[in-house]
Short mmCIF file of C-alpha atoms in Angstrom, two decimals:
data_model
loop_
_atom_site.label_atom_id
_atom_site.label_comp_id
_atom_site.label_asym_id
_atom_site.label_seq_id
_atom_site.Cartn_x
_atom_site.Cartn_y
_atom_site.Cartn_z
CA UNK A 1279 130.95 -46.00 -73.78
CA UNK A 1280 131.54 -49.28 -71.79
CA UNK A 1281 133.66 -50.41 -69.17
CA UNK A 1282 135.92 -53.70 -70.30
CA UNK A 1283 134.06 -56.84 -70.44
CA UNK A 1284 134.19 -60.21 -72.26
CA UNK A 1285 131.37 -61.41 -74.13
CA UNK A 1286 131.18 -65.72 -74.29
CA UNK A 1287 129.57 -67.10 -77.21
CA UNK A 1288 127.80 -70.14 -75.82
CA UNK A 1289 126.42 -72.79 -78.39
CA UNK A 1290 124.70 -75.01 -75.53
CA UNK A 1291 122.72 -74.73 -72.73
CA UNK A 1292 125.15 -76.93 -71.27
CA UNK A 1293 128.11 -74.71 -71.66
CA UNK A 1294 125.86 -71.37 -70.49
CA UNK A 1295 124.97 -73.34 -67.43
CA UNK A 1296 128.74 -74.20 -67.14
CA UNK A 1297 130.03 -70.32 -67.61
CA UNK A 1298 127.49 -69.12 -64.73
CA UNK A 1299 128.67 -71.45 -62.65
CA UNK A 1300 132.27 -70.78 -63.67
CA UNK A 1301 131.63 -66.93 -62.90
CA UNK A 1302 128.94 -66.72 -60.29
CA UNK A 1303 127.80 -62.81 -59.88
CA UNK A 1304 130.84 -62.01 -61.89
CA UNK A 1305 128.95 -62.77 -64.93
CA UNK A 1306 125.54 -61.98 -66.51
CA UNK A 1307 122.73 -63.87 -69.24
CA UNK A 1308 123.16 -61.69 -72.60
CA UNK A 1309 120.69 -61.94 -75.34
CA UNK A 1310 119.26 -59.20 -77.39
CA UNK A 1311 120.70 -56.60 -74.40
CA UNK A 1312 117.96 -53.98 -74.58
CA UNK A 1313 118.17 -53.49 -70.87
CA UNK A 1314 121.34 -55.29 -70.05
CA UNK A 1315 123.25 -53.28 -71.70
CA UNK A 1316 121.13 -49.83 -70.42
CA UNK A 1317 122.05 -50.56 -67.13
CA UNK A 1318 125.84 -51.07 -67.77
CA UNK A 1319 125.87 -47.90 -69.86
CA UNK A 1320 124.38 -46.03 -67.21
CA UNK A 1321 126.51 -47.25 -64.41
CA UNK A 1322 123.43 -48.93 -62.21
CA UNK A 1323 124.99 -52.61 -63.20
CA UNK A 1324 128.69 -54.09 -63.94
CA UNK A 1325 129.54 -57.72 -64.78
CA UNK A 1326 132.94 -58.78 -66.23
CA UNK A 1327 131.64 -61.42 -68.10
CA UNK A 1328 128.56 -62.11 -70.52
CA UNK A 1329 127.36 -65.06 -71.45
CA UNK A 1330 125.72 -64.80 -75.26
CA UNK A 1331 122.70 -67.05 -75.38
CA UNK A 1332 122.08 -66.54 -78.96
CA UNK A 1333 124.27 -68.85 -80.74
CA UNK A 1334 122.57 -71.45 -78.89
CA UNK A 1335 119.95 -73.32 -81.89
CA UNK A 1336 117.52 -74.88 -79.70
CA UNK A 1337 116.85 -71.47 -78.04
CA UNK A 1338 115.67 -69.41 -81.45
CA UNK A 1339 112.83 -71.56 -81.97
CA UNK A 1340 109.04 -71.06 -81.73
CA UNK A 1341 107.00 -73.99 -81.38
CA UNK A 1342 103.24 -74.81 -81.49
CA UNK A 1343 102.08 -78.09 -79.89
CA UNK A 1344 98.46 -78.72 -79.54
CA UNK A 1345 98.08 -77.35 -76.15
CA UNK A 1346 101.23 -75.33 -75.77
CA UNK A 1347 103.36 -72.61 -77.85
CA UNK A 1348 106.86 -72.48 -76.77
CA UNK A 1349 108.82 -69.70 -77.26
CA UNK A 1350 113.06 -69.76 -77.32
CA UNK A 1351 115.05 -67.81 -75.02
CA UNK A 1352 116.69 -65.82 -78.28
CA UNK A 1353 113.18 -65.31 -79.56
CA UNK A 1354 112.68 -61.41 -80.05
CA UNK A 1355 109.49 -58.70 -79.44
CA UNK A 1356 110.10 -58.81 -83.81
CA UNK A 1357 109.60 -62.24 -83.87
CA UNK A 1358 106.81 -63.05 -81.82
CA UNK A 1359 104.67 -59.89 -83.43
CA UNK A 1360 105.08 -61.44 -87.21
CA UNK A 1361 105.09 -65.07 -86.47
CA UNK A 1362 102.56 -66.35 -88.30
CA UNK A 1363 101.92 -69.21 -85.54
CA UNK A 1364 101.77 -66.61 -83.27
CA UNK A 1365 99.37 -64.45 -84.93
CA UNK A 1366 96.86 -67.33 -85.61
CA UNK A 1367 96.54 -68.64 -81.56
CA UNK A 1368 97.98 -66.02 -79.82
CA UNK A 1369 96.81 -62.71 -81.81
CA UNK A 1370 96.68 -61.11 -78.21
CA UNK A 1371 100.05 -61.42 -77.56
CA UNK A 1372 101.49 -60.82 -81.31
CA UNK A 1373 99.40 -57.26 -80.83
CA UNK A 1374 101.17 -56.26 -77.08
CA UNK A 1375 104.26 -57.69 -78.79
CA UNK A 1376 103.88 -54.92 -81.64
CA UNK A 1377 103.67 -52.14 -79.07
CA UNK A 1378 106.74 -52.96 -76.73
CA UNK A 1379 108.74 -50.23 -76.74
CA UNK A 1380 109.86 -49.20 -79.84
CA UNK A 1381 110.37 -50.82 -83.36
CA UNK A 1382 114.35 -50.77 -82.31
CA UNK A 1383 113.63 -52.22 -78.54
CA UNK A 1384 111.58 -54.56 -80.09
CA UNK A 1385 113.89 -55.74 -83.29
CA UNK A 1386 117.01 -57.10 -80.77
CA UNK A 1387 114.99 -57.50 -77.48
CA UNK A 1388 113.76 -60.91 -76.61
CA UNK A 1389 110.43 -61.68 -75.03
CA UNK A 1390 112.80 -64.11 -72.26
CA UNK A 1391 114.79 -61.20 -72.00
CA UNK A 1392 111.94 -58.81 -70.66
CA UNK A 1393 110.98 -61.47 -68.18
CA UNK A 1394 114.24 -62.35 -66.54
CA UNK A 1395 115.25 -58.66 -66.53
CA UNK A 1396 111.88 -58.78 -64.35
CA UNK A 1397 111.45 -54.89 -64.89
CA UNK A 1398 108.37 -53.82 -63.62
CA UNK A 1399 107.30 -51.12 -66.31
CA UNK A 1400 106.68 -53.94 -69.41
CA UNK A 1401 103.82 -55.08 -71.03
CA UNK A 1402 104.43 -58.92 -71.47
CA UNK A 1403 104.17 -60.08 -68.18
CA UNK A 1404 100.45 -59.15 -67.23
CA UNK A 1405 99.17 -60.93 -69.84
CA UNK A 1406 101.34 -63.93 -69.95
CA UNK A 1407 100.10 -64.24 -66.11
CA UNK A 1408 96.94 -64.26 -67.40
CA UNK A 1409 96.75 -67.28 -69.58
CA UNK A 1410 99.07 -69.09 -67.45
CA UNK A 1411 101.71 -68.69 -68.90
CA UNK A 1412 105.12 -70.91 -67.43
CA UNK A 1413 109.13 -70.64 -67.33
CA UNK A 1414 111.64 -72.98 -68.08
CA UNK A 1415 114.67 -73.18 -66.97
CA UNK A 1416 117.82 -75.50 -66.99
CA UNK A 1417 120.81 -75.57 -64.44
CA UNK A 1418 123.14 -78.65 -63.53
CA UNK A 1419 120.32 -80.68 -62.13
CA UNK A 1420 118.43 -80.29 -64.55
CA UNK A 1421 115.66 -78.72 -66.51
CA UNK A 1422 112.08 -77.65 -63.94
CA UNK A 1423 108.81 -75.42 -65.36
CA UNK A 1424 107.96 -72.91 -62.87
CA UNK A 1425 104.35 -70.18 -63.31
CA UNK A 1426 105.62 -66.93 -64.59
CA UNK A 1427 103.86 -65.53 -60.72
CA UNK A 1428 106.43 -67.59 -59.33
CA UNK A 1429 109.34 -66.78 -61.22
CA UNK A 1430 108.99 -63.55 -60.79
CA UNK A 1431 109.92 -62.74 -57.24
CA UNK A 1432 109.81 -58.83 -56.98
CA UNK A 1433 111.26 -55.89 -58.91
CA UNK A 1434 114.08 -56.98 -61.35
CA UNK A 1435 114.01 -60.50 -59.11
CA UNK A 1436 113.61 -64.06 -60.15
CA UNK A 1437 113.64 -67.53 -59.15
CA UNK A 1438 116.48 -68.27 -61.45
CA UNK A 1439 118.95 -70.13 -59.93
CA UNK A 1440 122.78 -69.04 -60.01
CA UNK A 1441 123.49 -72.21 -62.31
CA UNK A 1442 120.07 -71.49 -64.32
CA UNK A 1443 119.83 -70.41 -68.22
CA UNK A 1444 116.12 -69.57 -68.68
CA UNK A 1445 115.36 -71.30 -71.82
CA UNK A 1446 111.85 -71.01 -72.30
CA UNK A 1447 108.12 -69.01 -72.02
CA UNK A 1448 105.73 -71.51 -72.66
CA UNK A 1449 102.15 -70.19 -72.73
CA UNK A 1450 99.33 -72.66 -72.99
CA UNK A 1451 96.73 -72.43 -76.37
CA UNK A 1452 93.41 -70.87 -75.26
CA UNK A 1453 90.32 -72.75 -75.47
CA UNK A 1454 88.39 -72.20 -78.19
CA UNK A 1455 85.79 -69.90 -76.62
CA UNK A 1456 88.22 -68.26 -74.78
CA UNK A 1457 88.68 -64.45 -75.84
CA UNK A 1458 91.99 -62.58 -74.48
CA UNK A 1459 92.66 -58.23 -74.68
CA UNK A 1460 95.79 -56.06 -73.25
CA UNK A 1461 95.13 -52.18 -73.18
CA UNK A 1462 97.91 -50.10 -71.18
CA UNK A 1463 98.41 -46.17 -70.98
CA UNK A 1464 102.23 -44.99 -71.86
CA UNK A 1465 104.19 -41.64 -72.46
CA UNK A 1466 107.42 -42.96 -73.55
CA UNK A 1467 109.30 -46.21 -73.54
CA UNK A 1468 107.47 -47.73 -70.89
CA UNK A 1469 104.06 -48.65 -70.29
CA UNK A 1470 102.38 -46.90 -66.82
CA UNK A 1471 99.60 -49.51 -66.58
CA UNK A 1472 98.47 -52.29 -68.40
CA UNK A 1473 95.86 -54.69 -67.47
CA UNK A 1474 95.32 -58.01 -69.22
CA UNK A 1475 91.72 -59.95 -69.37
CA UNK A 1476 91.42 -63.62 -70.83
CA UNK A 1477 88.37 -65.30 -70.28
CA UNK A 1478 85.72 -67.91 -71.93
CA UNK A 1479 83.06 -66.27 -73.13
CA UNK A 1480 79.35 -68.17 -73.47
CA UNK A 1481 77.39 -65.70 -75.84
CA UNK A 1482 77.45 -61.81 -73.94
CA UNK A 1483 78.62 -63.61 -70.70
CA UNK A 1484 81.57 -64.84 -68.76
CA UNK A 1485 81.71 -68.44 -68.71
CA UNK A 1486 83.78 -68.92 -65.16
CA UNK A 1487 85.79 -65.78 -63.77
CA UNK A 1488 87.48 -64.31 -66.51
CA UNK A 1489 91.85 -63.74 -65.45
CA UNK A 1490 92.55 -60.13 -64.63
CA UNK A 1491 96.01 -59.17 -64.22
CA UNK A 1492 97.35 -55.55 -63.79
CA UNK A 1493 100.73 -54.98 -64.75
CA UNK A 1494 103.61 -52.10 -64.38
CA UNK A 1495 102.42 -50.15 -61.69
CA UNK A 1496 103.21 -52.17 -58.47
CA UNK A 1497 106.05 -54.32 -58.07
CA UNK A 1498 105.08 -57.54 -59.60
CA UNK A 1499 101.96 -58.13 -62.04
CA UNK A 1500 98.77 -58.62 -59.64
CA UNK A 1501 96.29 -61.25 -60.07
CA UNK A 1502 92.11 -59.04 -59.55
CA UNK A 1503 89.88 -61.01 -57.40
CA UNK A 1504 87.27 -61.95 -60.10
CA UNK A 1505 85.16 -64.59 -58.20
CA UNK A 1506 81.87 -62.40 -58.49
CA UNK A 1507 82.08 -61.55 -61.73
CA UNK A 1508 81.51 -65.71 -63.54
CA UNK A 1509 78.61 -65.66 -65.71
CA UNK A 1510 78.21 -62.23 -65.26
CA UNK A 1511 77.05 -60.17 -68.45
CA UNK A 1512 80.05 -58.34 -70.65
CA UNK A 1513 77.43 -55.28 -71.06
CA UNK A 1514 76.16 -54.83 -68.04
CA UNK A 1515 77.75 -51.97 -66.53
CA UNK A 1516 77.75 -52.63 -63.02
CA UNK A 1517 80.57 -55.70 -63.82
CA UNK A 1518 82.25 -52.75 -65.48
CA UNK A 1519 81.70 -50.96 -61.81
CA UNK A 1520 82.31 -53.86 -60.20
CA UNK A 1521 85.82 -54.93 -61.86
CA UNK A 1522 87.25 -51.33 -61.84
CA UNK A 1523 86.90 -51.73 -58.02
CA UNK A 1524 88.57 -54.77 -57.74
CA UNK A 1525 91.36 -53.70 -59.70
CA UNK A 1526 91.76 -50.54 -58.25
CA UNK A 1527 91.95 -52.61 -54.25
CA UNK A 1528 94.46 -55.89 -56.21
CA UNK A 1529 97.37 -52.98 -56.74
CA UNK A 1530 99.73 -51.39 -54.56
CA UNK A 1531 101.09 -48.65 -56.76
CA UNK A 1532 104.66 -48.17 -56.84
CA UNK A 1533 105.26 -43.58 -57.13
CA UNK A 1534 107.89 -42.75 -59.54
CA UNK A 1535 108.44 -40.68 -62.46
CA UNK A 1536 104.75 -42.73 -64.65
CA UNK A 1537 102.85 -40.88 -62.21
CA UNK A 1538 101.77 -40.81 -57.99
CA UNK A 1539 100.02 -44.43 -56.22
CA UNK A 1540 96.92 -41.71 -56.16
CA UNK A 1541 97.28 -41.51 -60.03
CA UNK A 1542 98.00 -44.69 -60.92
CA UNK A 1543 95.29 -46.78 -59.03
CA UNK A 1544 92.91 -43.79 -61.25
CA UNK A 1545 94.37 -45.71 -64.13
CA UNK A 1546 93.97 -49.28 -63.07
CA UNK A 1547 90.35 -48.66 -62.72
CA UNK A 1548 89.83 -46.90 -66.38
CA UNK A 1549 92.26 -49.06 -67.82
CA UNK A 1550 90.28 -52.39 -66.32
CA UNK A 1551 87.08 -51.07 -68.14
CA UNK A 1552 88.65 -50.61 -71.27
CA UNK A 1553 90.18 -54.33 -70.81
CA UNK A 1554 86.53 -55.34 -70.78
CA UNK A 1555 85.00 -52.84 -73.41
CA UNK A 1556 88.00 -54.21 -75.66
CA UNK A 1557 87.39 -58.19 -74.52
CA UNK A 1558 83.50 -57.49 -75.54
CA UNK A 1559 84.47 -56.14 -78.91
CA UNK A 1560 86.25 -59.53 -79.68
CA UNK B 18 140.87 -58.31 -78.88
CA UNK B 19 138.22 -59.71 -81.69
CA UNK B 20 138.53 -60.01 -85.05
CA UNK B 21 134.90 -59.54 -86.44
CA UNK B 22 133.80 -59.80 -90.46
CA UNK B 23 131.27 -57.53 -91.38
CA UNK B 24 129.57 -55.99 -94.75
CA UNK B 25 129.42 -52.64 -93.99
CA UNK B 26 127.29 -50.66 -96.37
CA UNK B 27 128.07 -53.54 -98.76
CA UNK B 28 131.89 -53.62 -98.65
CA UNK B 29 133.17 -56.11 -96.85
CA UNK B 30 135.17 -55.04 -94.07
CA UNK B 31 137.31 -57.03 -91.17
CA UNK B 32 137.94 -55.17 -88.01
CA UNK B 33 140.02 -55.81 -84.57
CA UNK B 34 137.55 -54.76 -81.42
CA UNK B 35 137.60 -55.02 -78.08
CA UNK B 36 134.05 -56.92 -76.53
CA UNK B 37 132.25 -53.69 -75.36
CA UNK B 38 132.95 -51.81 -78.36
CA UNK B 39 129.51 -50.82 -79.21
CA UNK B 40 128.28 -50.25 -82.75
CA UNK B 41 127.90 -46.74 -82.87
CA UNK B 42 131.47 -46.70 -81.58
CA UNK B 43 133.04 -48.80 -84.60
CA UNK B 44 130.85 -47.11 -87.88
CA UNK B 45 131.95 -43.50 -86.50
CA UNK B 46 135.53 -44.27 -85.75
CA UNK B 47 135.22 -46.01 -89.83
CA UNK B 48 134.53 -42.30 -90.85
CA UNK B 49 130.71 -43.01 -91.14
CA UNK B 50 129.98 -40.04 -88.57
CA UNK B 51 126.74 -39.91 -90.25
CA UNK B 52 125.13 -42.22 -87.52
CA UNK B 53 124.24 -39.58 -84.59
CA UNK B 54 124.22 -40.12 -80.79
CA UNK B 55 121.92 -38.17 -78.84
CA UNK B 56 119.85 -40.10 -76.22
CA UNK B 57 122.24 -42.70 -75.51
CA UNK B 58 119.57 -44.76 -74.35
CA UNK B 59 117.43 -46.33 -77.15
CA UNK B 60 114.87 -44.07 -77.36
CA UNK B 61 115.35 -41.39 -79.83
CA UNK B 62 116.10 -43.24 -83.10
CA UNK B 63 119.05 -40.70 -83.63
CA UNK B 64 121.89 -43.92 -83.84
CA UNK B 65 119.50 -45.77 -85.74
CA UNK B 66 121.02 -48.21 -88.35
CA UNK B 67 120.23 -51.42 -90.36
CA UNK B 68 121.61 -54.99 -89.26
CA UNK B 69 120.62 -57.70 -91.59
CA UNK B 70 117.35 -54.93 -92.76
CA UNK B 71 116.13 -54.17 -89.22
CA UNK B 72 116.39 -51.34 -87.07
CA UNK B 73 118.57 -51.21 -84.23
CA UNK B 74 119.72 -48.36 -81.67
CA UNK B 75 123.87 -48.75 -82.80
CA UNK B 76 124.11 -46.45 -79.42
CA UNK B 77 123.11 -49.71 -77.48
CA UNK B 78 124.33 -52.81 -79.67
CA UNK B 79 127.49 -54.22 -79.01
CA UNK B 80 129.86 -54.31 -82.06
CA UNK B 81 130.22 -57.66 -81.79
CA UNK B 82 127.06 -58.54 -82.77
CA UNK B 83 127.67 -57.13 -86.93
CA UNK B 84 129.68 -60.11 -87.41
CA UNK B 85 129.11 -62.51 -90.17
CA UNK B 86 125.79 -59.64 -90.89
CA UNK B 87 125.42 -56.83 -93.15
CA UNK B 88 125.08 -53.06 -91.46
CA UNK B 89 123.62 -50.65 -93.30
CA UNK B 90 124.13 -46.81 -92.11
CA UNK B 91 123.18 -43.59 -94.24
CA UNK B 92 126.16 -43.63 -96.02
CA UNK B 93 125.49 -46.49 -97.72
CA UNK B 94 122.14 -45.43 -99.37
CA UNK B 95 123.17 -42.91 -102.04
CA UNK B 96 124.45 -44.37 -104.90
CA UNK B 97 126.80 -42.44 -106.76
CA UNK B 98 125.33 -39.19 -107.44
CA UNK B 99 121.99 -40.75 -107.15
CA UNK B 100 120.02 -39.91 -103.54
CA UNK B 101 117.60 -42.98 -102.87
CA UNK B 102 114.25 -42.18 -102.84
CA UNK B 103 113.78 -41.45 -98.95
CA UNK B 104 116.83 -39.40 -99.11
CA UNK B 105 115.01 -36.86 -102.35
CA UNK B 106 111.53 -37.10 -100.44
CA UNK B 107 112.97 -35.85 -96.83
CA UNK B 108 114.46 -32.68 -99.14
CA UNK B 109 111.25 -32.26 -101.56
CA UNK B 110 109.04 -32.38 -98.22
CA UNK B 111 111.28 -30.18 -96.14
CA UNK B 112 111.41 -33.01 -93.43
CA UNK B 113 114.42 -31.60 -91.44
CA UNK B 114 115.60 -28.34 -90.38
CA UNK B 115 118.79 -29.32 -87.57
CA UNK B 116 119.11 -32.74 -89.58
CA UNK B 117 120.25 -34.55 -86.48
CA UNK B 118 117.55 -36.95 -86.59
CA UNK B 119 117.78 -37.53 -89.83
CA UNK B 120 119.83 -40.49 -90.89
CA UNK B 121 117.78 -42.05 -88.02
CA UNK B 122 114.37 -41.22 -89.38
CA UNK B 123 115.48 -42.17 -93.26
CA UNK B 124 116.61 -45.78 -91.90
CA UNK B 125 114.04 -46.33 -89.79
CA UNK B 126 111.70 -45.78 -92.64
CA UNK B 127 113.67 -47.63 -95.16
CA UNK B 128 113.34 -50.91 -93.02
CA UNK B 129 109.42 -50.30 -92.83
CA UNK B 130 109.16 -49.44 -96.87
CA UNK B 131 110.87 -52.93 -96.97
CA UNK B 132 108.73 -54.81 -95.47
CA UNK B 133 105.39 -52.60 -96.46
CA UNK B 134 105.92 -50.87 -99.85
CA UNK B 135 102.34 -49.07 -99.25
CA UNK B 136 102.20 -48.33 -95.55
CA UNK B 137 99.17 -46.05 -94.55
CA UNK B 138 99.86 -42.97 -92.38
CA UNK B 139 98.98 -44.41 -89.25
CA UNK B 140 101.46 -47.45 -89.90
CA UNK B 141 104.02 -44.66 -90.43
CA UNK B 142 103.45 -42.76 -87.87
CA UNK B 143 103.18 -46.03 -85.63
CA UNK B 144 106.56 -47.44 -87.33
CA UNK B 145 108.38 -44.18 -86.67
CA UNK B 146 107.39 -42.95 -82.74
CA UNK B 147 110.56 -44.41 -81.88
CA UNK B 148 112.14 -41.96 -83.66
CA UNK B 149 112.03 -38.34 -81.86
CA UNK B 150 112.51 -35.17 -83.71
CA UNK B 151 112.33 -31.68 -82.02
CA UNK B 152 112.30 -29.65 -85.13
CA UNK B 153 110.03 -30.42 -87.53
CA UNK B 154 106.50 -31.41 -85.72
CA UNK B 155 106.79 -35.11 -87.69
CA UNK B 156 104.11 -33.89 -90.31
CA UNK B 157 106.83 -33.44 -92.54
CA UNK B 158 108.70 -36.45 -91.89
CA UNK B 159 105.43 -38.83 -92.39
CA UNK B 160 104.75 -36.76 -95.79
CA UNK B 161 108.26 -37.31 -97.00
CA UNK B 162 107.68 -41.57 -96.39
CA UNK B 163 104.50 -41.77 -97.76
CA UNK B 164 106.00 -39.70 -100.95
CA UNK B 165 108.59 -41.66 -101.03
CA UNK B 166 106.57 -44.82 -101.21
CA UNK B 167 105.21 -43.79 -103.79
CA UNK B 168 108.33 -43.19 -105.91
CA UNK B 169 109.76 -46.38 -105.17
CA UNK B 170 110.84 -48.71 -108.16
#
């Protein structure tokens, strides 16, 4: 059961732009509603106006360039997981994409969705982080590209502006050497860790610092210092050591119901050895 | 109020609903009380139904959103006399005992027998952990697709 609201069917970005600005904090962005709709059912959020993003065509699209994929606003976990673009340059992403949630979450959710929503306890963002991937978003001056790390600001808070429709992830091709893993520990809907690696590989070695990025158990994905670890060895098991302890120190854990900060740094160290154990098997 | 056109188990239906009308809501106030709620929250598969062939949680879609799409909820999957396939293997297999998940589980699985006729157990069980049941200890329920896979036309 829902309190009254009315749902606008925008088939722009123009006219989104135009009904946040016409409603302010009286209104909110509605796509697939996965979480949107959570939190109105269970009384933590009320707006008296959404504004539906998915009639809008430009927004449903998924396009590969030679250096970039861009991904629609409307574009859902579903999508992304079977999209055969998708699959062929980002096969990192279409595998986290099949393990969001759950085959329901992931049939109406939207990857934009997840990252706007800015909940901490989701998979996509630590590895989007990690191969750099970017936001865009368009408001009444216009469209700007912002790094996901600075679009999201803190726990379920973003740079989007008041008059600002997020209408794209766009997440740059990896080089051709470049390998890219996501392993995460979960109970139930929500992932307790996950930690993302992407890095060139030159034979068994890193070629350059390979990206590290923990995600769901502090407020905001966190970049590990990597510096020591470039041309390291992928078998040697001190880098193993070595990047476990740099994870663990990158993290603040946040305590709630996935487990204590005590428990959860545990994790980020066994789950950043298992990033690497699954980066070296390719 | 919103007038919305929808096929609803493949009869075409038109219905007046207000914008936070949500799914579940409208199919069980049609009759079709087959759809359960239980969770409320997306996560235990019990509301599960089929909008354009894929799985959503009806508990958490708005109503709005069937319009000008087809909805498919266990109602619709008998024909005539006739159980579908999924419907005979859940009974043959002994998949349920409360049958509240039910209609949830035999959806869910229809939409992944869709799109993989042959899906191996792991797939199954993969497809279907969405989907809680606190009877049966889900042996059952993965025997009963994989049997019914195997019966399809």
């Amino acid at each position: 059961m829902l309190r009254r609201f009315e749902v606008h069917r925008a088939t722009s970005v123009e006219e989104a732009v135009d009904l946040r600005v016409r409603y302010g904090d009286d209104a909110a962005v509605y796509a697939g509603g996965t979480e949107l709709l959570l939190a109105m059912k269970l009384g933590i959020a009320r707006w008296a106006h959404l504004i539906d993003v998915k009639p809008i065509r430009e927004l449903s699209r998924v396009a590969v360039a030679r250096d970039t994929v861009r991904i629609g606003a409307t574009v859902t976990h579903w999508d992304l997981e079977r999209h055969p673009d998708v699959t062929r340059v980002l096969p990192a992403l279409a595998r986290l994409e099949a393990s969001v949630a759950n085959v329901r979450v992931r049939a109406a959710g939207t990857l934009a969705g997840n990252i706007a929503f800015a909940e901490p306890h989701a998979d996509p963002p630590a590895l989007l982080v990690a191969l750099g991937a970017r936001v865009v978003a368009r408001g009444r001056r216009g469209e700007r590209t912002l790094p996901l790390e600075e679009f999201v600001t803190g726990m379920y808070q973003t740079a989007l502006g008041g008059d600002e429709i997020l209408t794209a992830v766009e997440v740059p091709v990896p080089a051709p050497d470049a390998r890219a893993a996501y392993v995460k520990f979960q109970v139930l809907e929500r992932p307790s860790v996950g930690v993302a690696i992407v890095a060139k590989v030159n034979g068994a070695s890193f070629a350059g610092p390979p990206a590290v990025v923990v995600g769901a158990v502090d407020e905001l994905p966190r970049r590990v210092d990597t510096a020591a670890l470039a041309g390291a060895s992928l078998a040697d098991a001190r880098v193993a050591d070595a990047l476990a302890a740099s994870a663990r120190a990158a993290v603040s854990p946040v305590a709630d119901l996935a487990g204590s900060e005590e428990y959860k740094r545990h994790l980020v160290g066994v789950f950043a050895r298992r990033a690497l154990t699954a980066l070296a098997a390719g | 109020m919103r007038q919305i056109s929808l096929r609803l188990n493949g009869v075409a239906r038109t219905v007046e609903i207000e914008d936070q009308v949500l799914l579940v809501e409208l199919v069980r106030s049609l009759g079709l009380t087959g759809t359960k709620v239980s969770c409320d929250t997306e996560v235990c598969g019990a509301c599960t139904v089929l909008l354009d062939g894929r799985p959503v949680s009806a508990c958490t879609t708005l109503a709005l959103e069937a319009d000008g799409r087809s909805v498919l909820t266990i109602e619709g999957l008998a024909k005539a006399n006739q159980l579908h396939p999924l419907q005979q293997a859940f009974i043959d297999n002994f998949a349920f005992q409360c049958g509240f998940c039910t209609p949830g589980m035999i959806l869910a699985a229809k939409a992944l027998l869709d799109e993989r006729p042959s899906p191996t157990a792991e797939e199954v069980r993969r497809w279907m952990e969405g989907n809680i049941c606190r009877c049966t200890g889900y042996q059952s329920i993965v025997d009963a697709v994989l049997d019914a896979a195997g019966r399809r036309p």
